[in-house]
Each structure stands twice: as structure tokens, then as C-alpha cells.
GROMACS .gro file of C-alpha atoms in nm:
model
  248
    1MET     CA    1   4.469   3.936   8.848
    2ASN     CA    2   4.412   3.682   8.614
    3ALA     CA    3   4.067   3.783   8.447
    4ILE     CA    4   4.284   4.103   8.349
    5ALA     CA    5   4.545   3.930   8.228
    6SER     CA    6   4.433   3.731   8.066
    7LEU     CA    7   4.204   3.978   7.839
    8GLU     CA    8   4.451   4.099   7.790
    9LEU     CA    9   4.651   3.854   7.657
   10LYS     CA   10   4.351   3.748   7.397
   11LYS     CA   11   4.387   4.153   7.326
   12ASN     CA   12   4.722   4.137   7.217
   13LEU     CA   13   4.670   3.797   7.030
   14GLN     CA   14   4.441   3.975   6.826
   15ASP     CA   15   4.601   4.267   6.724
   16ARG     CA   16   4.795   4.249   6.406
   17GLY     CA   17   4.968   4.558   6.525
   18LEU     CA   18   5.204   4.369   6.759
   19LEU     CA   19   5.268   4.112   6.529
   20PHE     CA   20   5.356   4.322   6.285
   21TRP     CA   21   5.645   4.488   6.537
   22THR     CA   22   5.746   4.211   6.736
   23LEU     CA   23   5.801   3.973   6.402
   24ILE     CA   24   5.756   4.085   6.082
   25LEU     CA   25   5.950   4.401   6.138
   26PRO     CA   26   6.245   4.279   6.347
   27ILE     CA   27   6.286   4.005   6.089
   28VAL     CA   28   6.299   4.218   5.808
   29PHE     CA   29   6.488   4.426   5.950
   30THR     CA   30   6.740   4.137   6.041
   31VAL     CA   31   6.788   3.980   5.680
   32LEU     CA   32   6.762   4.332   5.500
   33PHE     CA   33   7.106   4.436   5.752
   34ILE     CA   34   7.256   4.077   5.736
   35ALA     CA   35   7.264   4.085   5.377
   36VAL     CA   36   7.376   4.390   5.387
   37PHE     CA   37   7.675   4.388   5.552
   38THR     CA   38   7.764   4.075   5.445
   39SER     CA   39   7.833   4.101   5.075
   40GLY     CA   40   8.200   4.026   4.971
   41ALA     CA   41   8.278   3.980   5.279
   42GLY     CA   42   8.521   3.654   5.416
   43GLU     CA   43   8.299   3.408   5.609
   44THR     CA   44   8.491   3.445   5.912
   45GLU     CA   45   8.341   3.807   5.834
   46SER     CA   46   8.059   3.710   5.746
   47ARG     CA   47   7.960   3.504   6.026
   48GLN     CA   48   8.132   3.778   6.272
   49VAL     CA   49   7.826   3.976   6.169
   50ILE     CA   50   7.572   3.740   6.194
   51SER     CA   51   7.591   3.685   6.569
   52SER     CA   52   7.616   4.037   6.639
   53ILE     CA   53   7.292   4.136   6.367
   54VAL     CA   54   7.128   3.865   6.491
   55PRO     CA   55   7.085   3.906   6.914
   56GLY     CA   56   7.109   4.293   6.825
   57TYR     CA   57   6.778   4.266   6.632
   58THR     CA   58   6.636   4.078   6.860
   59ILE     CA   59   6.683   4.319   7.158
   60MET     CA   60   6.644   4.639   7.008
   61PHE     CA   61   6.289   4.556   6.896
   62VAL     CA   62   6.181   4.393   7.195
   63PHE     CA   63   6.177   4.730   7.309
   64PHE     CA   64   5.890   4.834   7.048
   65ILE     CA   65   5.650   4.636   7.373
   66MET     CA   66   5.592   4.951   7.541
   67ILE     CA   67   5.455   5.117   7.252
   68SER     CA   68   5.140   4.853   7.303
   69MET     CA   69   5.151   4.886   7.680
   70THR     CA   70   5.101   5.256   7.709
   71GLU     CA   71   4.846   5.262   7.460
   72SER     CA   72   4.661   4.944   7.668
   73PHE     CA   73   4.649   5.175   8.011
   74ILE     CA   74   4.532   5.430   7.906
   75LYS     CA   75   4.314   5.245   7.718
   76ASP     CA   76   4.213   5.152   8.005
   77ARG     CA   77   4.217   5.530   8.190
   78ASP     CA   78   4.060   5.671   7.913
   79LYS     CA   79   3.757   5.439   7.937
   80GLY     CA   80   3.697   5.474   8.263
   81MET     CA   81   3.821   5.085   8.373
   82VAL     CA   82   4.134   5.215   8.596
   83ALA     CA   83   3.827   5.428   8.765
   84ARG     CA   84   3.575   5.101   8.775
   85ILE     CA   85   3.934   4.932   8.978
   86ALA     CA   86   3.982   5.153   9.218
   87SER     CA   87   3.632   5.151   9.309
   88THR     CA   88   3.719   4.758   9.413
   89PRO     CA   89   3.882   4.555   9.641
   90LEU     CA   90   4.174   4.494   9.362
   91SER     CA   91   4.497   4.592   9.521
   92PRO     CA   92   4.681   4.863   9.256
   93TYR     CA   93   4.949   4.557   9.257
   94LEU     CA   94   4.744   4.328   9.124
   95TYR     CA   95   4.549   4.565   8.859
   96ILE     CA   96   4.976   4.569   8.722
   97LEU     CA   97   5.071   4.240   8.799
   98GLY     CA   98   4.777   4.122   8.520
   99LYS     CA   99   4.856   4.409   8.316
  100TRP     CA  100   5.201   4.280   8.303
  101ILE     CA  101   5.238   3.911   8.287
  102PRO     CA  102   5.052   3.941   7.867
  103PHE     CA  103   5.327   4.125   7.754
  104ILE     CA  104   5.585   3.855   7.958
  105TYR     CA  105   5.467   3.610   7.724
  106ILE     CA  106   5.445   3.814   7.462
  107VAL     CA  107   5.822   3.949   7.463
  108MET     CA  108   5.923   3.531   7.535
  109ILE     CA  109   5.797   3.443   7.309
  110GLN     CA  110   5.886   3.718   7.131
  111ILE     CA  111   6.291   3.641   7.168
  112MET     CA  112   6.261   3.261   7.117
  113ILE     CA  113   6.050   3.318   6.797
  114LEU     CA  114   6.353   3.557   6.657
  115LEU     CA  115   6.646   3.309   6.816
  116LEU     CA  116   6.531   3.000   6.671
  117PHE     CA  117   6.457   3.208   6.277
  118GLY     CA  118   6.848   3.240   6.366
  119LYS     CA  119   6.953   2.975   6.375
  120THR     CA  120   6.716   2.778   6.126
  121VAL     CA  121   6.802   3.008   5.871
  122TYR     CA  122   7.148   3.149   5.953
  123ASP     CA  123   7.313   2.867   6.146
  124ILE     CA  124   7.356   3.111   6.441
  125PRO     CA  125   7.551   2.883   6.729
  126LEU     CA  126   7.385   2.852   7.038
  127GLU     CA  127   7.651   2.742   7.294
  128GLN     CA  128   7.513   2.752   7.639
  129PRO     CA  129   7.141   2.755   7.570
  130VAL     CA  130   7.120   2.748   7.954
  131TYR     CA  131   7.259   3.085   8.016
  132LEU     CA  132   7.032   3.209   7.728
  133LEU     CA  133   6.738   3.084   7.867
  134PHE     CA  134   6.794   3.300   8.151
  135LEU     CA  135   6.924   3.592   8.000
  136SER     CA  136   6.572   3.606   7.767
  137VAL     CA  137   6.431   3.588   8.075
  138LEU     CA  138   6.597   3.843   8.262
  139LEU     CA  139   6.567   4.083   7.935
  140THR     CA  140   6.167   3.960   7.927
  141PHE     CA  141   6.216   4.184   8.284
  142THR     CA  142   6.420   4.423   8.223
  143VAL     CA  143   6.167   4.572   7.883
  144THR     CA  144   5.815   4.483   8.020
  145GLY     CA  145   5.950   4.645   8.375
  146ILE     CA  146   6.056   4.989   8.207
  147GLY     CA  147   5.793   5.007   8.024
  148LEU     CA  148   5.515   4.944   8.299
  149ALA     CA  149   5.707   5.298   8.366
  150LEU     CA  150   5.680   5.419   8.071
  151ALA     CA  151   5.314   5.315   8.105
  152VAL     CA  152   5.218   5.461   8.407
  153ILE     CA  153   5.373   5.798   8.352
  154VAL     CA  154   5.316   5.943   8.010
  155LYS     CA  155   4.972   6.145   7.936
  156THR     CA  156   4.905   6.046   7.571
  157ASN     CA  157   4.977   5.791   7.315
  158ASN     CA  158   5.198   6.031   7.108
  159MET     CA  159   5.401   6.075   7.417
  160GLY     CA  160   5.503   5.752   7.452
  161ILE     CA  161   5.541   5.588   7.095
  162ALA     CA  162   5.832   5.979   7.069
  163LEU     CA  163   5.970   5.850   7.430
  164THR     CA  164   5.956   5.443   7.316
  165GLN     CA  165   6.170   5.512   7.014
  166VAL     CA  166   6.419   5.677   7.210
  167ILE     CA  167   6.423   5.410   7.445
  168ALA     CA  168   6.484   5.152   7.142
  169LEU     CA  169   6.624   5.363   6.883
  170GLY     CA  170   6.888   5.523   7.114
  171GLY     CA  171   6.960   5.267   7.357
  172ALA     CA  172   7.029   5.053   7.054
  173MET     CA  173   7.253   5.322   6.888
  174LEU     CA  174   7.492   5.392   7.230
  175GLY     CA  175   7.429   5.019   7.326
  176GLY     CA  176   7.615   4.889   7.113
  177LEU     CA  177   7.315   4.704   6.850
  178TRP     CA  178   7.452   4.875   6.539
  179MET     CA  179   7.833   4.858   6.557
  180PRO     CA  180   8.061   4.686   6.732
  181VAL     CA  181   8.127   4.994   7.086
  182ASP     CA  182   8.479   4.949   7.096
  183MET     CA  183   8.457   5.136   6.785
  184MET     CA  184   8.300   5.465   6.887
  185PRO     CA  185   8.365   5.734   7.082
  186ASP     CA  186   8.568   5.690   7.441
  187ILE     CA  187   8.238   5.887   7.529
  188LEU     CA  188   7.989   5.623   7.434
  189GLN     CA  189   8.106   5.422   7.512
  190THR     CA  190   8.125   5.510   7.904
  191ILE     CA  191   7.710   5.580   7.836
  192SER     CA  192   7.706   5.256   7.662
  193ALA     CA  193   7.776   5.090   7.994
  194PHE     CA  194   7.438   5.245   8.231
  195LEU     CA  195   7.249   5.112   7.916
  196PRO     CA  196   7.045   4.739   7.923
  197GLN     CA  197   7.086   4.706   7.606
  198TYR     CA  198   7.483   4.670   7.579
  199TRP     CA  199   7.490   4.462   7.866
  200GLY     CA  200   7.170   4.206   7.775
  201HIS     CA  201   7.395   4.247   7.378
  202GLN     CA  202   7.695   4.102   7.546
  203ALA     CA  203   7.571   3.824   7.744
  204PHE     CA  204   7.418   3.703   7.434
  205GLN     CA  205   7.665   3.704   7.246
  206ASP     CA  206   7.927   3.542   7.429
  207ALA     CA  207   7.592   3.281   7.554
  208MET     CA  208   7.580   3.174   7.154
  209ALA     CA  209   7.973   3.173   7.106
  210GLY     CA  210   7.988   2.979   7.440
  211THR     CA  211   8.243   3.157   7.684
  212LEU     CA  212   8.014   3.320   7.907
  213GLN     CA  213   8.107   3.310   8.227
  214PHE     CA  214   7.924   3.268   8.507
  215ALA     CA  215   8.082   3.564   8.761
  216ASP     CA  216   7.966   3.789   8.480
  217PHE     CA  217   7.638   3.585   8.447
  218LEU     CA  218   7.561   3.716   8.813
  219GLN     CA  219   7.640   4.030   8.762
  220ILE     CA  220   7.442   4.056   8.396
  221SER     CA  221   7.195   3.888   8.538
  222LEU     CA  222   7.193   4.189   8.839
  223ILE     CA  223   7.248   4.454   8.629
  224LEU     CA  224   6.901   4.381   8.377
  225SER     CA  225   6.682   4.271   8.725
  226GLY     CA  226   6.832   4.627   8.856
  227PHE     CA  227   6.675   4.784   8.512
  228GLY     CA  228   6.328   4.607   8.560
  229LEU     CA  229   6.277   4.614   8.876
  230SER     CA  230   6.317   4.978   8.949
  231GLY     CA  231   6.055   5.027   8.692
  232PHE     CA  232   5.828   4.875   8.862
  233ILE     CA  233   5.864   5.025   9.093
  234ALA     CA  234   5.837   5.316   8.945
  235ALA     CA  235   5.496   5.187   8.850
  236LEU     CA  236   5.364   5.182   9.140
  237LEU     CA  237   5.505   5.553   9.257
  238GLY     CA  238   5.423   5.684   8.958
  239TYR     CA  239   4.996   5.500   9.010
  240PRO     CA  240   4.846   5.740   9.221
  241ASN     CA  241   4.848   6.071   8.990
  242PHE     CA  242   4.773   5.809   8.707
  243LEU     CA  243   4.447   5.711   8.888
  244LYS     CA  244   4.386   6.108   8.883
  245ARG     CA  245   4.406   6.164   8.564
  246ALA     CA  246   4.066   5.856   8.441
  247LYS     CA  247   3.852   5.909   8.341
  248GLY     CA  248   3.519   5.807   8.526
   0.00000   0.00000   0.00000
């Protein structure tokens, strides 16, 4: 497992495309949309917009890691790596963990850098850093857990890219990352409560402002953990079919 994790991490650190998706594009979008939505606004309104956009775009773009996860699993499947591993004593559980851990590191680093960018450039408040740290871990678990399920279930890279965009962009739109949830129609507000993006965004905003209560933190932690755990279980259940499609 450690060898798989080490190799996967090394490959991803050398991937310039991953750097673009995880850091460059989120920063560009954040700067652009803050400039657009704060143009002509007063100081109070600008602070509210910034405090929504920074965590909102952070949460939206962490979901794009699922493209890299899908590509990595499919490469292993099509190049015979999965078939070779299946002939060794290494269990599917340990193989999946070995593939999972590097992406956990990457997403955690991504979240930290984007929040520090917001703090350095826009002086966003970080009033409850301990909560923010735990929420970052939970969000990472959620995103990469869903990514595992997607990587094992999809059959092609194009399908993985398409579904990632549906999850990332659709979840951003319905989860209140693009506009406040209370400005959306009632039916969309109801749908948003079933999305991890909604819960993550609300929690990050409250923790940044220093208003996140412990009871709310526990509730959101359970919800986000449930999404991530469901993805991991789905990946384990879908692995036999993934193995059947493996070459070699």
C-alpha cells in the first residue's frame, strides 16, 4: 500500500495539469469574480461578497480532483496494473487506500493554499481556525471519497470528466456557491440541503466569521462524513466490476 501511495503522489506532483486545476484556475476565478461583484459596492457589501466567494470557489474547485482520480484508476486498469495487483496478496481495500491517500494530501494542501490566498490578498476573517482545520479534513474526505466511487464506477475518462463537471458545477449552482441559497426558489433550497457543497459552504462561512456553534459543527461533520463514507463503500462494492474490465 505504501509503495502505491508513494508512486501515486510522485506522479501527481509532476502533473502540471493538476497544478492548473487545483490552484491556478481557482485563484483566477476568485480574483475575477470578486472584482466583478464588488465593483461599485460599499465596504460592507464587498466584505460579504468576498467572504462568500473565497470559500465558495475553494469548495467548488476541490471537486475537480475527481478528474485526476478517475484518470489514475483507468490508467491502472487499462495498462494491466490492476490485473497484476489482483494476482498478489494485496487486498482491494489496501489498493484503494494506497490510491486514495495521495489525493487526500493534495486536496488538503489545495484548501490550505486557497484559504491563505484569501487571507493574504483579501484579509478574509479566520476567526475559528480549529473548526476550519477540521472542516478542511472533512471536506477532503468527502470529495475524495466521492471521487473514489466515481473512479471505480465509470468506464472511460470522458465519462469521468463529464460526471465530475456535473457534480462540481451542478453542486456549486444548487449548493449556494454561486448565489446565496435564500435567493433561490424554494424547490432549489430544498435540493441544496442534500448536497455536500451546501453544508461545506455554510460551515466554512460561519467558522470564518466566528459564529459556528459546536452543535452545528457536529451535525455538519456527520453529514460530510456520511457522504465520504458512502463514496468509499460504493468504491469497494464496485471494485469487482472494475476488476472485470481490467486488461492483462
